[in-house]
Coordinates of C-alpha atoms in Angstrom, one line a residue:
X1 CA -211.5 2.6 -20.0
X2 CA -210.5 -0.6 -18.9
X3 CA -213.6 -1.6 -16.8
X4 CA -214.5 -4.7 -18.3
X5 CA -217.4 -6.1 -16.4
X6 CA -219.4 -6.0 -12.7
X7 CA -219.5 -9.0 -10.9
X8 CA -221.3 -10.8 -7.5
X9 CA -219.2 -11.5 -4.7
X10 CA -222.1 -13.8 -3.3
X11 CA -222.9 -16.1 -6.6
X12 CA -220.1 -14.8 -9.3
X13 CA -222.4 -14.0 -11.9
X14 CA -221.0 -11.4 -14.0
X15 CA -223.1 -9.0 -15.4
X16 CA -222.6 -6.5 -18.4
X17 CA -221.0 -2.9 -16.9
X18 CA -222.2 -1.0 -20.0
X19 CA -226.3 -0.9 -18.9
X20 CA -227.6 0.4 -15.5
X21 CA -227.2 -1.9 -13.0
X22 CA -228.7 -2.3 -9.5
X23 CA -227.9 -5.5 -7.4
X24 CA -227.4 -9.0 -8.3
X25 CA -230.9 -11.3 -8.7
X26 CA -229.3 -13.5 -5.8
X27 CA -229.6 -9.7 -3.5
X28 CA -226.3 -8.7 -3.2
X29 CA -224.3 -5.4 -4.5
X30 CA -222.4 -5.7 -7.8
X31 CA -218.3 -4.7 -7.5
X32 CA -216.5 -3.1 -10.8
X33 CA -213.6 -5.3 -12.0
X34 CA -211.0 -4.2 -14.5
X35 CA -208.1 -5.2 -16.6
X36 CA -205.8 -4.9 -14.0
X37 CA -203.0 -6.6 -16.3
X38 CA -203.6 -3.9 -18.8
X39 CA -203.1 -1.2 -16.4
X40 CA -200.2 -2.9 -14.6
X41 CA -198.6 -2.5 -17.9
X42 CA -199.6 0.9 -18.8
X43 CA -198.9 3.3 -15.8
X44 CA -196.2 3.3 -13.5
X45 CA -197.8 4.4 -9.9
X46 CA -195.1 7.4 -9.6
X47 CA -196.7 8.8 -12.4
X48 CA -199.3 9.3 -10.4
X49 CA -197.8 12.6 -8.8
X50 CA -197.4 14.4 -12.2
X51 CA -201.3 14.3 -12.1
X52 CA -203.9 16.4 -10.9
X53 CA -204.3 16.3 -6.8
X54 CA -207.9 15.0 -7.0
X55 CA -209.0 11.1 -7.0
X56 CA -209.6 11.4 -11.1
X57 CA -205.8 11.0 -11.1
X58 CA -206.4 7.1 -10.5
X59 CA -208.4 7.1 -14.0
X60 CA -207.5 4.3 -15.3
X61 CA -209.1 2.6 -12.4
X62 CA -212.4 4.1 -12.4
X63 CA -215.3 3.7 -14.5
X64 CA -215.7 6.3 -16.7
X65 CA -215.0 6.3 -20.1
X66 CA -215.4 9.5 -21.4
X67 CA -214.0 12.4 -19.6
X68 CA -216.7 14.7 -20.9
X69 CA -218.8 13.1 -18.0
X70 CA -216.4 13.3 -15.5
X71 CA -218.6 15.2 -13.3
X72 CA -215.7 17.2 -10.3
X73 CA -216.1 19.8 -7.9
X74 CA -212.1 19.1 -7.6
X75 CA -213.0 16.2 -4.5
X76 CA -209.8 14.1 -3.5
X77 CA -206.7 14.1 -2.4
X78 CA -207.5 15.5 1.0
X79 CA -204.5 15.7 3.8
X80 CA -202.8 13.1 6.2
X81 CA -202.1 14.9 9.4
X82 CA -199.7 13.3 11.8
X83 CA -201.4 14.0 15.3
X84 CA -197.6 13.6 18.0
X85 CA -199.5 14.8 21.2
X86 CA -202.6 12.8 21.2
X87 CA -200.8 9.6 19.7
X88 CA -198.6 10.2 22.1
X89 CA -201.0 10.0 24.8
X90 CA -202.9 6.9 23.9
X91 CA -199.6 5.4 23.1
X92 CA -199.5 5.5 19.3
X93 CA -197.1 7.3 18.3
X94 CA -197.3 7.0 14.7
X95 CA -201.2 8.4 14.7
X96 CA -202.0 9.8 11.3
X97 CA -205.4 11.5 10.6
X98 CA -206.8 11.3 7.3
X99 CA -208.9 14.4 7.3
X100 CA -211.9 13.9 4.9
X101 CA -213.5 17.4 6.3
X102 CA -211.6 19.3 3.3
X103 CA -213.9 17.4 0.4
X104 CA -216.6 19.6 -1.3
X105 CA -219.3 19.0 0.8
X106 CA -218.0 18.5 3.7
X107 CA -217.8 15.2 3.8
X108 CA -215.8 11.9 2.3
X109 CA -219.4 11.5 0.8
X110 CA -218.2 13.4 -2.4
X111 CA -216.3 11.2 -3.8
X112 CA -218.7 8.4 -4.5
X113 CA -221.5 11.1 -5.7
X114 CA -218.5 12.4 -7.9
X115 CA -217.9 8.9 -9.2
X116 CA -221.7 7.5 -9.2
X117 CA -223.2 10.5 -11.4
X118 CA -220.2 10.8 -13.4
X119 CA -221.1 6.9 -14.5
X120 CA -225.0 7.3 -14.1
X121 CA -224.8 10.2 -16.5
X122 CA -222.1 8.5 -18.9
X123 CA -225.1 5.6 -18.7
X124 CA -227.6 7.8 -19.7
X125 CA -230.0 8.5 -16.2
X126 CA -231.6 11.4 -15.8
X127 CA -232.5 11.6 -12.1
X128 CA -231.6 9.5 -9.0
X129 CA -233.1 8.8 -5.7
X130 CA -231.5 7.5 -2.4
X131 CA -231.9 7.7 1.1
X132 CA -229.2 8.8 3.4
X133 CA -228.5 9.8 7.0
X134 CA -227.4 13.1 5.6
X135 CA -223.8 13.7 4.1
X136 CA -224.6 11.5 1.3
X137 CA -227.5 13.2 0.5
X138 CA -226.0 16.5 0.5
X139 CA -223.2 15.3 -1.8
X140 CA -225.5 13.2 -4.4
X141 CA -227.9 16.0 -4.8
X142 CA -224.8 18.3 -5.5
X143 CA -223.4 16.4 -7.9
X144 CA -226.2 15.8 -9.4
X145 CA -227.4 19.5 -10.0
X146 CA -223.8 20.1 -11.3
X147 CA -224.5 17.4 -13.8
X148 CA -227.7 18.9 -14.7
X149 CA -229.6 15.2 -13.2
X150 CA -232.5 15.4 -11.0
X151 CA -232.5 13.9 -7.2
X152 CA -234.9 12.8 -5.1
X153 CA -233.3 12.6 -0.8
X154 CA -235.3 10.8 1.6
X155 CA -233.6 11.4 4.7
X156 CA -234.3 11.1 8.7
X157 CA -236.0 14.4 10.2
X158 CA -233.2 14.5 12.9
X159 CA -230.0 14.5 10.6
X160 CA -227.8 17.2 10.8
X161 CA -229.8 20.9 9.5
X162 CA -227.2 21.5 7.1
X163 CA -227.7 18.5 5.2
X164 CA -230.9 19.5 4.6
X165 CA -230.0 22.8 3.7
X166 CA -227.5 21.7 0.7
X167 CA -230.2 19.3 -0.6
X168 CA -232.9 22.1 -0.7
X169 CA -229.9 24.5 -2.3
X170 CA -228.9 22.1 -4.7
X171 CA -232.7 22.3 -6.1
X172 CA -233.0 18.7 -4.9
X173 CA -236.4 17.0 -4.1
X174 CA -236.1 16.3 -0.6
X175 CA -238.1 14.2 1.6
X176 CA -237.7 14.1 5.2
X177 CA -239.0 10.7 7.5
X178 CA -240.0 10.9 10.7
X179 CA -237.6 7.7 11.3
X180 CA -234.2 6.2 10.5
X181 CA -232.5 5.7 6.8
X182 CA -234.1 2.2 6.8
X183 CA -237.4 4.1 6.6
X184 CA -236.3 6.3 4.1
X185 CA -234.8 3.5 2.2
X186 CA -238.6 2.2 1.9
X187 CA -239.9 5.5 0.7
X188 CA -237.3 5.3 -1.7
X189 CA -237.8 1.8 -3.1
X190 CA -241.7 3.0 -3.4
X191 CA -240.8 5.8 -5.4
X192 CA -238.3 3.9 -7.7
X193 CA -240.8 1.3 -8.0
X194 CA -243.6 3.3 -9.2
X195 CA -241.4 5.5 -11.4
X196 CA -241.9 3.0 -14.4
X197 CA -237.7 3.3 -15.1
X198 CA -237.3 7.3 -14.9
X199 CA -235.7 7.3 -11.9
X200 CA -233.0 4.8 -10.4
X201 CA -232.1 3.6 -7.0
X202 CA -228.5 5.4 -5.8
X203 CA -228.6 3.9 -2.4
X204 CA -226.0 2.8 -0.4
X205 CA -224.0 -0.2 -2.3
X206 CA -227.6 -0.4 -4.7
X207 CA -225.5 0.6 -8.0
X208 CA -221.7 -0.8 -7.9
X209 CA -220.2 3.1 -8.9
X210 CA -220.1 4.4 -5.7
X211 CA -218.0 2.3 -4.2
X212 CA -215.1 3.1 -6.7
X213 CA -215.3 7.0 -5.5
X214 CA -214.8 5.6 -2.0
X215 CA -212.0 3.5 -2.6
X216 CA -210.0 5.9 -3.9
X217 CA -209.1 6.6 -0.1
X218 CA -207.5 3.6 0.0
X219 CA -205.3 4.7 -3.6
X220 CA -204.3 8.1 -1.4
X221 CA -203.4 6.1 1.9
X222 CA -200.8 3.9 -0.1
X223 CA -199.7 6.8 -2.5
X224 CA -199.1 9.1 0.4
X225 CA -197.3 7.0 2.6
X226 CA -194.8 6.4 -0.4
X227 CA -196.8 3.5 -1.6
X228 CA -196.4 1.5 1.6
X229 CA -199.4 0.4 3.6
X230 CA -199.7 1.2 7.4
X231 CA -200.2 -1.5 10.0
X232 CA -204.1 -0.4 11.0
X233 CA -207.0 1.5 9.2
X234 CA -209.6 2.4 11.6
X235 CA -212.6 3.6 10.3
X236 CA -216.3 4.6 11.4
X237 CA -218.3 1.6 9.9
X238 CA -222.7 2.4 9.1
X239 CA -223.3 1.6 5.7
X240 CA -219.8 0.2 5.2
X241 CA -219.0 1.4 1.7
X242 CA -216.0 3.3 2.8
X243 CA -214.6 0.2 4.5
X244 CA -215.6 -2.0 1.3
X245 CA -213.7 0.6 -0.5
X246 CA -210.6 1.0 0.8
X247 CA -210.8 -2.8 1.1
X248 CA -211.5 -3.6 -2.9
X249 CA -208.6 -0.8 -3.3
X250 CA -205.7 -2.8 -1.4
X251 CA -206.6 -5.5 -3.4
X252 CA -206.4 -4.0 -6.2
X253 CA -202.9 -2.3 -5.7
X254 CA -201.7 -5.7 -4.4
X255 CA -202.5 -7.6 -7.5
X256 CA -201.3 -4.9 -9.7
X257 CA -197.8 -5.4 -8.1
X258 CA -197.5 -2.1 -6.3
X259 CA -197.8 -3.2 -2.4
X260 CA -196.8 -6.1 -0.9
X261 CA -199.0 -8.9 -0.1
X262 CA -199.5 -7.9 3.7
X263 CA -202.2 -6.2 4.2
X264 CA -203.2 -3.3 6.9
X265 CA -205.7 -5.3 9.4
X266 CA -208.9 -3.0 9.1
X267 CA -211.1 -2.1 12.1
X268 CA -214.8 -1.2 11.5
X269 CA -215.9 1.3 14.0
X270 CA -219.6 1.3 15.7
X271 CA -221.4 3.0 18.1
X272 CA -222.8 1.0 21.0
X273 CA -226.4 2.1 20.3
X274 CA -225.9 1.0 17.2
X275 CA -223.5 -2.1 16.6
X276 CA -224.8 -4.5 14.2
X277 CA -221.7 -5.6 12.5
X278 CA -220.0 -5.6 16.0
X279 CA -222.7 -8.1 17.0
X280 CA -222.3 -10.2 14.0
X281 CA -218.2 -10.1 14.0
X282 CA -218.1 -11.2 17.5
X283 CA -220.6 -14.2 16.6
X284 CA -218.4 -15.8 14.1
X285 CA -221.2 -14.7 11.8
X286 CA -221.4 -14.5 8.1
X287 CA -224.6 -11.9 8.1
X288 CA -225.7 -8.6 10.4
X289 CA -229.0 -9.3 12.2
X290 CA -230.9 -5.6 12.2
X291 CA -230.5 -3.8 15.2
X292 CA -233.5 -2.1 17.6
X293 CA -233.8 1.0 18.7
X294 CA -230.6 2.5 16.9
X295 CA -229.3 5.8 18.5
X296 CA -225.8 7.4 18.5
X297 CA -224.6 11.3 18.1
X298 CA -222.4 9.8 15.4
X299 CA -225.4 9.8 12.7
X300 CA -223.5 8.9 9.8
X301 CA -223.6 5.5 11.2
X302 CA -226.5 4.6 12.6
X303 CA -227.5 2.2 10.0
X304 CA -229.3 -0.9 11.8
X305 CA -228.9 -3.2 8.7
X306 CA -226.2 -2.4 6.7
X307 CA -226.9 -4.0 3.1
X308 CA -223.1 -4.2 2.4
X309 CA -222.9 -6.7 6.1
X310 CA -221.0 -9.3 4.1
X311 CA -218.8 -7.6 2.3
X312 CA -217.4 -5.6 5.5
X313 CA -217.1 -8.9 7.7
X314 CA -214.8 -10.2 4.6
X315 CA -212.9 -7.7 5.2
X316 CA -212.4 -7.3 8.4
X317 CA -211.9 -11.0 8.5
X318 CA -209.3 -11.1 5.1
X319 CA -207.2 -8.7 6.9
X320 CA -206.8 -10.0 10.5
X321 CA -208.7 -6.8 11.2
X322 CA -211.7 -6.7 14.1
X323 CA -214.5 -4.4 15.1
X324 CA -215.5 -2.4 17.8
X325 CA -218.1 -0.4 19.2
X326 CA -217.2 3.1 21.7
X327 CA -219.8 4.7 24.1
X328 CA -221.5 8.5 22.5
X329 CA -219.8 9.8 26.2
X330 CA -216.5 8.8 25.0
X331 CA -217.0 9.9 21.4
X332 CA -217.5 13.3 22.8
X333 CA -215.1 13.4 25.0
X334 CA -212.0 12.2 22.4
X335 CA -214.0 14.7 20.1
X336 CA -212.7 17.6 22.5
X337 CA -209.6 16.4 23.7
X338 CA -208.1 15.7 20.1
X339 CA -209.0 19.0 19.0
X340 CA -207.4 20.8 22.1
X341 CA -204.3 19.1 21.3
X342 CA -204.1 18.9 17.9
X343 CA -206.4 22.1 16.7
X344 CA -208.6 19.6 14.7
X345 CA -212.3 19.3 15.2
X346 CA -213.1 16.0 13.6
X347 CA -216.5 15.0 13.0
X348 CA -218.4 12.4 15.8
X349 CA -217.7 9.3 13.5
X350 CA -214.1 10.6 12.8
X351 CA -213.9 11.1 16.9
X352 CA -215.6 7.6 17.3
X353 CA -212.5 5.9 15.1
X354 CA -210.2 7.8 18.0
X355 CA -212.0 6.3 20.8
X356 CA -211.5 3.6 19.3
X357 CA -208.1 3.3 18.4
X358 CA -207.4 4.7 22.3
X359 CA -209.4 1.3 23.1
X360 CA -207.5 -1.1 20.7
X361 CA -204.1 0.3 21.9
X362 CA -204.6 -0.1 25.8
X363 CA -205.9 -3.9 25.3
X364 CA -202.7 -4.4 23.3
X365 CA -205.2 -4.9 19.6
X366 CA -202.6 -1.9 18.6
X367 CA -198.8 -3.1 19.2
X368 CA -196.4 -0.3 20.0
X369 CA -195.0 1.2 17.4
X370 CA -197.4 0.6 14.7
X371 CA -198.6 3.0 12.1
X372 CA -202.2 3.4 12.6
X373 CA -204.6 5.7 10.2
X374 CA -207.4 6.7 11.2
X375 CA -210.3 8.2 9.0
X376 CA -212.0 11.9 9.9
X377 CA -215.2 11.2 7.4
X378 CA -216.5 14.5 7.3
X379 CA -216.1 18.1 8.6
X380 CA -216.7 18.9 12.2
X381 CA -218.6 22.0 11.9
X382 CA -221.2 20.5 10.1
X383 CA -221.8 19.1 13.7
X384 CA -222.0 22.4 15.9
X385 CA -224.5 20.8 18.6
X386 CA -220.8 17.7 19.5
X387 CA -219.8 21.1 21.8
X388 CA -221.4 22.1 24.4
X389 CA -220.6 26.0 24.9
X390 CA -223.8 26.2 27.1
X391 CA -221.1 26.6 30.5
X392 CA -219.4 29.5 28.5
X393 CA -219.9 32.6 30.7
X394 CA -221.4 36.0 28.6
X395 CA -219.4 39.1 29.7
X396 CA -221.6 42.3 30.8
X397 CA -221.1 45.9 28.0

């Protein structure tokens, strides 16, 4: 393994990567560095296709040691769908979909629970608790019964039914909170709190592991486009960690020496009920202040005070990237009109990052000709209530 240590982006302390770690004493999340040089040096990247399709084929630059607790339900290496007619009416031509619907689970969500309890149970824990707005919690408690762990999901009463479902099939110990994940998130910290050191926090960007299962979509980006990077990544933005991801992930591939310095400029994706990070990156500011009354149809990201704020506006920032927030009218709209032209039904945060791009391209954000990505995060018919079929007419016997 050549992980050799976690590290604060906020103070640069570095802490030991061998133990259970949650965040830094100075509050922020923890990010995995390794031996780059050593892996530079070790593995060509077009020995990367001789491997397995799934995201373990990065290895070397995850954090598991032992592959005896590689933990995989085969998660990775999902599709990039070109999508001609609808790039072609908003203008982009080079529109390419990166369809995260085809993960177990459902959702992009998979590859961070496959990464995080693959290192939680290398590291010895025996059950985890998190809160989530669904997906996540679905994924974690999968993993985790695979794994033979315990979980413990706290999640909002209104996310999505089938979320619910897989937690309660999975044999997880689900909680549902009349309120938002930041509600859930205080159930959780009770719990963990009280649980004298049996159970441990998996929340979003609380242990440093998940992150690495998520930037692995950065890895595929690069290695599908023949190890080139495109000009935009547009992705639907809540907790962030996808975004962070991807980020650490072009970093990564740019210091081992296998991309160019430019970057793609990254665009965090919001809805405007819920637009923290849009609020704060139009400010100029450094920090997300917590934002009222948070309602979208895009679920996955109503997260009113992301703990990873930060990390996201560095990137967004580092990469001459921006962030934007779309209407739930629109969502819905692009959510129909995409899959009538394409025969794709993309999930409402995966719709959102459409809207989105459609936006950035008719102000000019998106030049002409430029290869834009944009990120489907999950399966759209874990969302069966985005289309309405209430105008469909019922034919007599």
């Amino acid at each position: 393994m050549y992980l050799t240590h976690l590290e604060c982006p906020r103070c640069g302390r570095e802490h030991d990567a061998g133990v259970p770690q949650n965040l830094c004493d100075c509050g922020s999340p923890l990010l995995a560095r390794y031996d780059l040089a050593r892996v530079a040096g070790l593995v060509e990247p077009e020995r990367f296709g001789l491997r397995p399709a799934d995201l373990w084929r990065y290895r070397e630059l995850l954090p598991v040691a032992e592959p005896r607790h590689v933990t995989t339900l085969g998660e990775g290496w999902t599709p990039m769908l070109r999508a001609p007619t609808y790039g072609a009416r908003i203008g982009v031509d080079e529109l390419l979909v990166k369809d995260e619907g085809l993960t177990p689970t459902g959702s992009f969500k998979a590859r961070g629970a496959a990464v995080g309890v693959s290192r939680a149970r290398e590291l010895g824990i025996r059950r985890i608790a998190m809160p989530t707005n669904g997906n996540a919690g679905a994924a974690w408690a999968t993993y985790a019964a695979r794994a033979g762990m315990g979980a413990t999901i706290a999640m909002p009463v209104d996310a999505p039914s089938i979320c619910r479902r897989e937690c309660v099939a999975a044999g997880a110990d689900l909680r549902l909170v009349d309120g938002l994940i930041s509600d859930a998130g205080r159930q959780v910290a009770a719990l963990v709190a009280a649980s004298a050191g049996t159970i441990f926090d998996a929340g979003t960007l609380r242990e440093p592991y998940r992150l690495e299962g998520k930037k692995t979509m950065g890895y595929e980006i690069v290695e599908q486009l023949g190890w080139r990077v495109p000009d935009v990544i547009v992705y639907p933005t809540g907790g962030g960690v996808g975004l962070i991801g991807i980020h650490k992930a072009l970093g990564e591939l740019r210091e081992l020496g296998w991309i160019e310095d430019r970057l793609p400029r990254l665009v965090a994706v919001q809805s405007s009920g819920c637009a923290p990070i849009v609020r704060a990156f139009a400010a100029g500011e450094d920090r997300a202040r917590p934002w009222a009354d948070a309602h979208t149809v895009a679920f996955g990201i109503t997260v009113p005070a992301p703990l990873g704020d930060e990390l996201i506006l560095a990137a967004l920032r580092a990469t001459a990237g921006t962030a934007i927030a779309v209407d739930d009218a629109e969502i819905l709209a692009d959510l129909r009109d995409f899959a009538a032209r394409e025969g794709l039904l993309l999930c409402p945060e995966g719709a959102a990052c459409l809207t989105a791009a459609r936006k950035l391209r008719a102000g000019g954000w998106i030049r002409a000709g430029e290869r834009v990505v944009v990120l489907n995060t999950g399966a759209g018919v874990k969302y069966p209530e985005t289309v309405d079929v209430s105008g469909v007419p019922v034919l007599p016997r």
